[in-house]
Short mmCIF file of C-alpha atoms in Angstrom, two decimals:
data_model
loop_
_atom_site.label_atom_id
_atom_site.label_comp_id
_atom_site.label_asym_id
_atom_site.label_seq_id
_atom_site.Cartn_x
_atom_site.Cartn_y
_atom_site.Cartn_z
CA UNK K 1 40.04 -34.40 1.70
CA UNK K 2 40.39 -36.87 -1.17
CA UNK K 3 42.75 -39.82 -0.25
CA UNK K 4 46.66 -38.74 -1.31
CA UNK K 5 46.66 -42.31 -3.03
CA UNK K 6 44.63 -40.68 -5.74
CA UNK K 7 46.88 -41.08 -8.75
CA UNK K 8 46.78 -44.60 -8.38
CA UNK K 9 44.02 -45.44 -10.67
CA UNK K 10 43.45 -49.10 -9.43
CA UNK K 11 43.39 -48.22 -5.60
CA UNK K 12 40.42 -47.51 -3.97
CA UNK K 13 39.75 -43.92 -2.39
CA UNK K 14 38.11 -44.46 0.89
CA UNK K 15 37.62 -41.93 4.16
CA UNK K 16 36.85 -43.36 7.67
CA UNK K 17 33.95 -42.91 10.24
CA UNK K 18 36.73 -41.08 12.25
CA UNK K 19 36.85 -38.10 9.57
CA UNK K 20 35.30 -35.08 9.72
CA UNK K 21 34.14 -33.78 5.78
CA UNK K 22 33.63 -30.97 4.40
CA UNK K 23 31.06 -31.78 1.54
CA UNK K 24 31.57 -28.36 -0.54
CA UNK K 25 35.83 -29.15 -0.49
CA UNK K 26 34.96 -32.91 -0.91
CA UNK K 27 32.87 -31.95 -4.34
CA UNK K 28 35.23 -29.64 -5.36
CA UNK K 29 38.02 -31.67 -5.14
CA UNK K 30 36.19 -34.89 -6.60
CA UNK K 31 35.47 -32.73 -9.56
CA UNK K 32 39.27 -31.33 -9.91
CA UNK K 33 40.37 -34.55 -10.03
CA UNK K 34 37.85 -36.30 -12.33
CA UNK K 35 40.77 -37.20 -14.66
CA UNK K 36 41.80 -39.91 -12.06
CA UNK K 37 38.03 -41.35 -11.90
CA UNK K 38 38.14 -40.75 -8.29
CA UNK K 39 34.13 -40.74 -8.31
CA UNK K 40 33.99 -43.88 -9.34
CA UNK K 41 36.48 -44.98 -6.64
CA UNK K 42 35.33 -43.17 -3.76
CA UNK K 43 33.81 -44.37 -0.31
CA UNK K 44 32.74 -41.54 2.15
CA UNK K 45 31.83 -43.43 5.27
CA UNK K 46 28.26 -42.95 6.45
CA UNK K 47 29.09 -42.32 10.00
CA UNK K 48 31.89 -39.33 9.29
CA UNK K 49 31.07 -35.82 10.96
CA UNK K 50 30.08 -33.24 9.16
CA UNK K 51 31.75 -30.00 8.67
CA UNK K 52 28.95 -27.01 8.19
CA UNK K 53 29.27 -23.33 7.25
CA UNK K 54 28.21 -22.17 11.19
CA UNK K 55 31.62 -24.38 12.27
CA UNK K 56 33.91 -22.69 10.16
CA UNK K 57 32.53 -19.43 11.36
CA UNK K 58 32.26 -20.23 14.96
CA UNK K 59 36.63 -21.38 14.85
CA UNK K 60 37.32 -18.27 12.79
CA UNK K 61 35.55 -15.87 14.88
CA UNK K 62 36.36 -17.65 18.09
CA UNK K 63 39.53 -15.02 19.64
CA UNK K 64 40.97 -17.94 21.79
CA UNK K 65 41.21 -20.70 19.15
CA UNK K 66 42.17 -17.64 16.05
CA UNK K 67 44.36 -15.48 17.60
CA UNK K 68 46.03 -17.08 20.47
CA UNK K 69 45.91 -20.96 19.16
CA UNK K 70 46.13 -19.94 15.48
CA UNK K 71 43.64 -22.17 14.22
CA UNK K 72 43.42 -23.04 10.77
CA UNK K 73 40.11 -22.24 10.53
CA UNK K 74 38.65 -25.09 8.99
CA UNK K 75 36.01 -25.73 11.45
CA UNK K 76 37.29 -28.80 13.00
CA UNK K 77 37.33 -27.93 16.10
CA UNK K 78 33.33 -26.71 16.81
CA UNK K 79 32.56 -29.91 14.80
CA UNK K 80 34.14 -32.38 16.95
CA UNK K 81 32.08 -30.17 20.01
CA UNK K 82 29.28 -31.13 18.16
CA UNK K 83 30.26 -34.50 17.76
CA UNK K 84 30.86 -35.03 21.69
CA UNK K 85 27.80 -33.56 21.97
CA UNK K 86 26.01 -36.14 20.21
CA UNK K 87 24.58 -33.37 17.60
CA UNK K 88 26.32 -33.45 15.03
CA UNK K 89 25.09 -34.38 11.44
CA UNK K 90 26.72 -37.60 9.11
CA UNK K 91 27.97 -38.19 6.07
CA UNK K 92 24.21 -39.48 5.86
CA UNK K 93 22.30 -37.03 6.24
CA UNK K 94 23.71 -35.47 3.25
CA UNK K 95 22.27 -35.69 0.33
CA UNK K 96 24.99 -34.25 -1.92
CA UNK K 97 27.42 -37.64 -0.29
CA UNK K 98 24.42 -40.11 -1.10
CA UNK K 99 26.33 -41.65 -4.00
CA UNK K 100 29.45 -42.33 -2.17
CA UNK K 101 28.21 -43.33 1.01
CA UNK K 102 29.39 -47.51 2.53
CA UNK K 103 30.95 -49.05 5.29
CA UNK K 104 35.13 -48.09 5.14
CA UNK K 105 35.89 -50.17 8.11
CA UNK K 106 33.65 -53.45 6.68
CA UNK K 107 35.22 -52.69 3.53
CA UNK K 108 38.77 -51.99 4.40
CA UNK K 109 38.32 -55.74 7.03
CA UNK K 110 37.49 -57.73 3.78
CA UNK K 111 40.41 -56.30 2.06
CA UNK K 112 42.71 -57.57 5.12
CA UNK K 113 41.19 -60.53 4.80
CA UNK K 114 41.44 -60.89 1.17
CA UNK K 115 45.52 -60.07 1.60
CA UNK K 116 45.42 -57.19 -0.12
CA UNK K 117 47.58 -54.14 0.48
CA UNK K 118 46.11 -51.70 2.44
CA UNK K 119 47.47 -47.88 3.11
CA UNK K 120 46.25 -45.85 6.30
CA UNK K 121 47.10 -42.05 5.94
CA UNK K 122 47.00 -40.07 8.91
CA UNK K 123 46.71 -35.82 8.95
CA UNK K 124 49.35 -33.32 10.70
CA UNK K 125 52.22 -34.01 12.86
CA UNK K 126 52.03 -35.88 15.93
CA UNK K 127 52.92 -33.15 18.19
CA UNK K 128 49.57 -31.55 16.89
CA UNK K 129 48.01 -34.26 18.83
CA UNK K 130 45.34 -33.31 21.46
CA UNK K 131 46.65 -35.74 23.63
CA UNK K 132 50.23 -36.07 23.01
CA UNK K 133 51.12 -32.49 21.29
CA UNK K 134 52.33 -29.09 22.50
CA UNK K 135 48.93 -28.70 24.15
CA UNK K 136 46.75 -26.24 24.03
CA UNK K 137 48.67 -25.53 20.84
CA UNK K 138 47.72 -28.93 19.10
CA UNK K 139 44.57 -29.96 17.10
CA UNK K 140 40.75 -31.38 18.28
CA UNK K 141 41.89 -34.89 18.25
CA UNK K 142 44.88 -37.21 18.20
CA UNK K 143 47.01 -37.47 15.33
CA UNK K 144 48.85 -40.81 16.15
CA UNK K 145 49.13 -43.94 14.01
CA UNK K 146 46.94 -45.70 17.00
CA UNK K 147 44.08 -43.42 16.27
CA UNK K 148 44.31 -43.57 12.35
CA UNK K 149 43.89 -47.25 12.79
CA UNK K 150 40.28 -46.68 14.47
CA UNK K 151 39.69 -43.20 11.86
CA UNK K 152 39.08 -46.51 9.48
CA UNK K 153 37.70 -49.12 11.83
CA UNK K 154 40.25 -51.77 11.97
CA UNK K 155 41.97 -53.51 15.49
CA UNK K 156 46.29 -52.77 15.89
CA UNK K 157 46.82 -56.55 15.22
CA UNK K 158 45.93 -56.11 12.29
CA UNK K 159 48.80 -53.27 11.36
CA UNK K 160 52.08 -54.50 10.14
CA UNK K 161 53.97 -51.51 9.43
CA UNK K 162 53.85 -47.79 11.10
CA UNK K 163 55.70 -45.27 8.42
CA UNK K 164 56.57 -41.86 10.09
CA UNK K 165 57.43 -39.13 7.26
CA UNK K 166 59.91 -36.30 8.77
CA UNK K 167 61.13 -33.27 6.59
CA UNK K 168 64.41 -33.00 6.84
CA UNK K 169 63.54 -29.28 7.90
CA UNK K 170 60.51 -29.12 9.90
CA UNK K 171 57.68 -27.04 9.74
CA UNK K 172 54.65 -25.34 11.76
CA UNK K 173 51.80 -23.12 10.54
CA UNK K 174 50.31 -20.89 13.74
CA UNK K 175 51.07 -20.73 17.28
CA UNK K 176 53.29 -22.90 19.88
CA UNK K 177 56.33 -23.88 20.67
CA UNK K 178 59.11 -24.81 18.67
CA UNK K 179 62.57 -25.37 19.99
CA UNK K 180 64.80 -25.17 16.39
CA UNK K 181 62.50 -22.50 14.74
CA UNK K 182 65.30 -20.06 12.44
CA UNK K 183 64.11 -16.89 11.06
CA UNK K 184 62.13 -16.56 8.11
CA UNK K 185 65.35 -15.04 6.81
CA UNK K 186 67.58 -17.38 7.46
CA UNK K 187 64.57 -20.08 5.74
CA UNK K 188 64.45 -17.66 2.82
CA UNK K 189 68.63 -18.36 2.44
CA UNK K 190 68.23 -21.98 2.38
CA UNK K 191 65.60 -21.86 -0.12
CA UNK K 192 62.48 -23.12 2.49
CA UNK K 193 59.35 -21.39 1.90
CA UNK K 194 56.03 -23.27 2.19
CA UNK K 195 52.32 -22.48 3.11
CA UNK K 196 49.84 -23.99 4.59
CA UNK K 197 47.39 -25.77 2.19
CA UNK K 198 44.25 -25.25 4.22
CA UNK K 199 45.19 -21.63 5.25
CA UNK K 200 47.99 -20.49 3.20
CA UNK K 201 49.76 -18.63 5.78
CA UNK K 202 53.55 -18.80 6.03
CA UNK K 203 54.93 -21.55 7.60
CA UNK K 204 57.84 -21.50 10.55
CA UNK K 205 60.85 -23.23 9.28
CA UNK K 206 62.88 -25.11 12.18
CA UNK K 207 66.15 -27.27 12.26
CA UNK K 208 65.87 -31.23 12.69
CA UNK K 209 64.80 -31.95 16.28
CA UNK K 210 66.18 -35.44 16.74
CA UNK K 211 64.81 -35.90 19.99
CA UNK K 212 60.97 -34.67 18.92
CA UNK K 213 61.77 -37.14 16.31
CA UNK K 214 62.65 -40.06 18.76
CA UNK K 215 59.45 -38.75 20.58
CA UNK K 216 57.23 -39.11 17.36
CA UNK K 217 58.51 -42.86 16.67
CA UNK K 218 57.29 -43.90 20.23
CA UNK K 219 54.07 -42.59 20.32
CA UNK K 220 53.16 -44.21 16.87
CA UNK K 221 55.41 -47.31 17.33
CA UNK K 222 57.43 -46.61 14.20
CA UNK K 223 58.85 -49.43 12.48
CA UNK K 224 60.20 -47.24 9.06
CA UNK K 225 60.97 -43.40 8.71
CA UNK K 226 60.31 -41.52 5.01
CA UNK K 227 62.84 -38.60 5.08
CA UNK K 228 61.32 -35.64 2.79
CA UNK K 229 62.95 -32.84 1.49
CA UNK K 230 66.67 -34.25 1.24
CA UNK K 231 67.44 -31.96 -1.22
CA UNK K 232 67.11 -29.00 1.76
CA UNK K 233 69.42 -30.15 3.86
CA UNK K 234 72.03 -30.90 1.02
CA UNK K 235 70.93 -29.30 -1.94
CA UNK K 236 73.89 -31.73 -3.67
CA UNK K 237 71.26 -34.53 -2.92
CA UNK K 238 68.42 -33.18 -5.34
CA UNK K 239 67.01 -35.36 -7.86
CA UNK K 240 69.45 -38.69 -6.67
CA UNK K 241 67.87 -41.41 -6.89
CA UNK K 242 70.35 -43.91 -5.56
CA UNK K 243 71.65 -44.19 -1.73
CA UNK K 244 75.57 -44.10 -2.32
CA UNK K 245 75.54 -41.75 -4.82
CA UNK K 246 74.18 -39.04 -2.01
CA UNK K 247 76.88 -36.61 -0.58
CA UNK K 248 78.48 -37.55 2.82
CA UNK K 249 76.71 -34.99 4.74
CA UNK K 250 73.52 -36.44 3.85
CA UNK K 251 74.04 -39.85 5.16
CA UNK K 252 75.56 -39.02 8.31
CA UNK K 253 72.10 -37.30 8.84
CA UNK K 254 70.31 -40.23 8.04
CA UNK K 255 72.83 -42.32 10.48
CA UNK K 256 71.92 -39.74 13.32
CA UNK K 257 68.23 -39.96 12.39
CA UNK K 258 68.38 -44.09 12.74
CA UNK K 259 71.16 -43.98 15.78
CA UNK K 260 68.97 -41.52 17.70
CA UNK K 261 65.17 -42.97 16.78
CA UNK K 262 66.42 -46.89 16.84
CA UNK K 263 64.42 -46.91 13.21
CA UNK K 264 65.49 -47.42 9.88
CA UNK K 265 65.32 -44.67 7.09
CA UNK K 266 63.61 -46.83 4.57
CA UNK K 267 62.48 -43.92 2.43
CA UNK K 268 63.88 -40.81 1.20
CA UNK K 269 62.59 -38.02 -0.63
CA UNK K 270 65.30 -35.88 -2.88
CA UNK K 271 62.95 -33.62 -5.45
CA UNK K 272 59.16 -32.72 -5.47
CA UNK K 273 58.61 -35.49 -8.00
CA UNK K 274 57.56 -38.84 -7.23
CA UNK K 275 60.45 -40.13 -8.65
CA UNK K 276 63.25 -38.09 -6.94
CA UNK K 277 62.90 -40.93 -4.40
CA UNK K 278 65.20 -43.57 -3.00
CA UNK K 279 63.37 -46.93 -1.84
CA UNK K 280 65.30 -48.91 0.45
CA UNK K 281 62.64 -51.13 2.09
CA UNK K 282 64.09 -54.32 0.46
CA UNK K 283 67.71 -53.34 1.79
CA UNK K 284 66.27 -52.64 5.48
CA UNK K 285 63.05 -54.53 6.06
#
């Protein structure tokens, strides 16, 4: 739940009115990472939903959502029925959240206004979307950058740049369609095998779907692409950290990824660490 900008000490943590939380996996992870002083940082907003122990039962016991949607389980989706319902509890009504409680969108405005840099990060894919996805197999709201700007409260003139991240190999945990899927096998070969981080099932492994990818950049109005997991497609690319000195067959992927989208590959992941990564906003932008 915590903000991914975490190890950046100086940055401020802050989660939306558009957020549903979980206050025992907010505590637990505000306590796992107390090394990064992300207490002290933190900003809950006091109108965010509330995940509770009866909506986590209700989407794991529900057969539709479990078994035929594959659900992760996380309650989500019984929450935002209780938010539509106007019953839901919020981020103040919880005691536990008391200390970490403000406004995100008045606070993330005055930022804007003082110039300062500010990072929206959305959740799952945008064909997850309940609007735009592989419906009914998608989540219990929409995952594009349009609705991450009002998760935090601020207007689209007020966005300058909309970064897409793609895996070079991409990936779905549960139910629905997917076009490129491979076997697990042939995953296993290539040295792809991930889980999910909420559920920790398996996750299918496709092929690059360039025009799901062409898809994605319209829906969010993409204006850069972050390629992960180089290093999968050509595992001759892992740990480079400078653009000509990947292999051929890598950059006639990233061609096809720009020809096909119409936006540049600004950012590209070649390792798991942060710095197995090759920054080419200044060449691009």
């Amino acid at each position: 739940m915590i903000p991914t900008g975490f190890p950046y000490k100086e940055a401020k943590l802050a989660i939306g009115a558009g957020v549903l939380v979980d206050p025992e996996v907010l505590l637990r992870e505000v306590e796992m990472l107390k090394d990064f002083n992300v207490r002290e940082r933190l900003i809950v907003d006091y109108r965010c939903g509330i995940i509770e122990e009866k909506h986590k039962i209700m989407d794991r016991k529900d057969e539709h959502l479990a078994k035929e949607i594959g659900t992760t389980g996380s309650g989500c989706g019984p929450a935002n029925v209780d938010r539509v319902l106007r019953i839901l509890k919020q981020a103040k009504d919880i005691e536990e959240l008391k200390d970490f409680l403000g406004d995100v969108s008045e606070e993330v405005n005055n930022a804007l206004d003082r110039d300062e840099n500010v990072l929206i990060e959305g959740t799952q894919g945008t064909l997850l979307s309940l609007y735009y996805g592989t419906y009914p197999y998608v989540t219990s709201k929409d995952t594009t950058a349009s609705s991450f700007a009002a998760d935090v409260g601020i207007g689209p003139t007020k966005v300058d740049e909309v970064i897409v991240v793609f895996k070079s190999f991409p990936t779905r945990v549960g139910a629905g369609p997917f076009p490129t899927e491979m076997s697990l096998e042939e995953a296993e070969s290539l040295g792809i095998v991930e889980y999910g981080t909420v559920t920790g099932r398996r996750r299918r492994v496709g092929y690059f779907d360039f025009e799901l990818a062409r898809k994605a950049c319209k829906l969010n109005g993409a204006t850069q692409i972050a390629l992960t997991g180089l290093d999968k497609y050509d595992k001759e690319c892992y740990g480079v950290t400078e653009y000509n000195k990947l292999s051929e067959k890598a950059k006639e992927f990233i061609n096809k990824v720009e020809e096909i989208t119409g936006v540049p590959v600004t950012i590209i992941s070649t390792g798991p660490e942060m710095h197995q990564t090759i920054d080419l906003r200044n060449e691009k932008l």
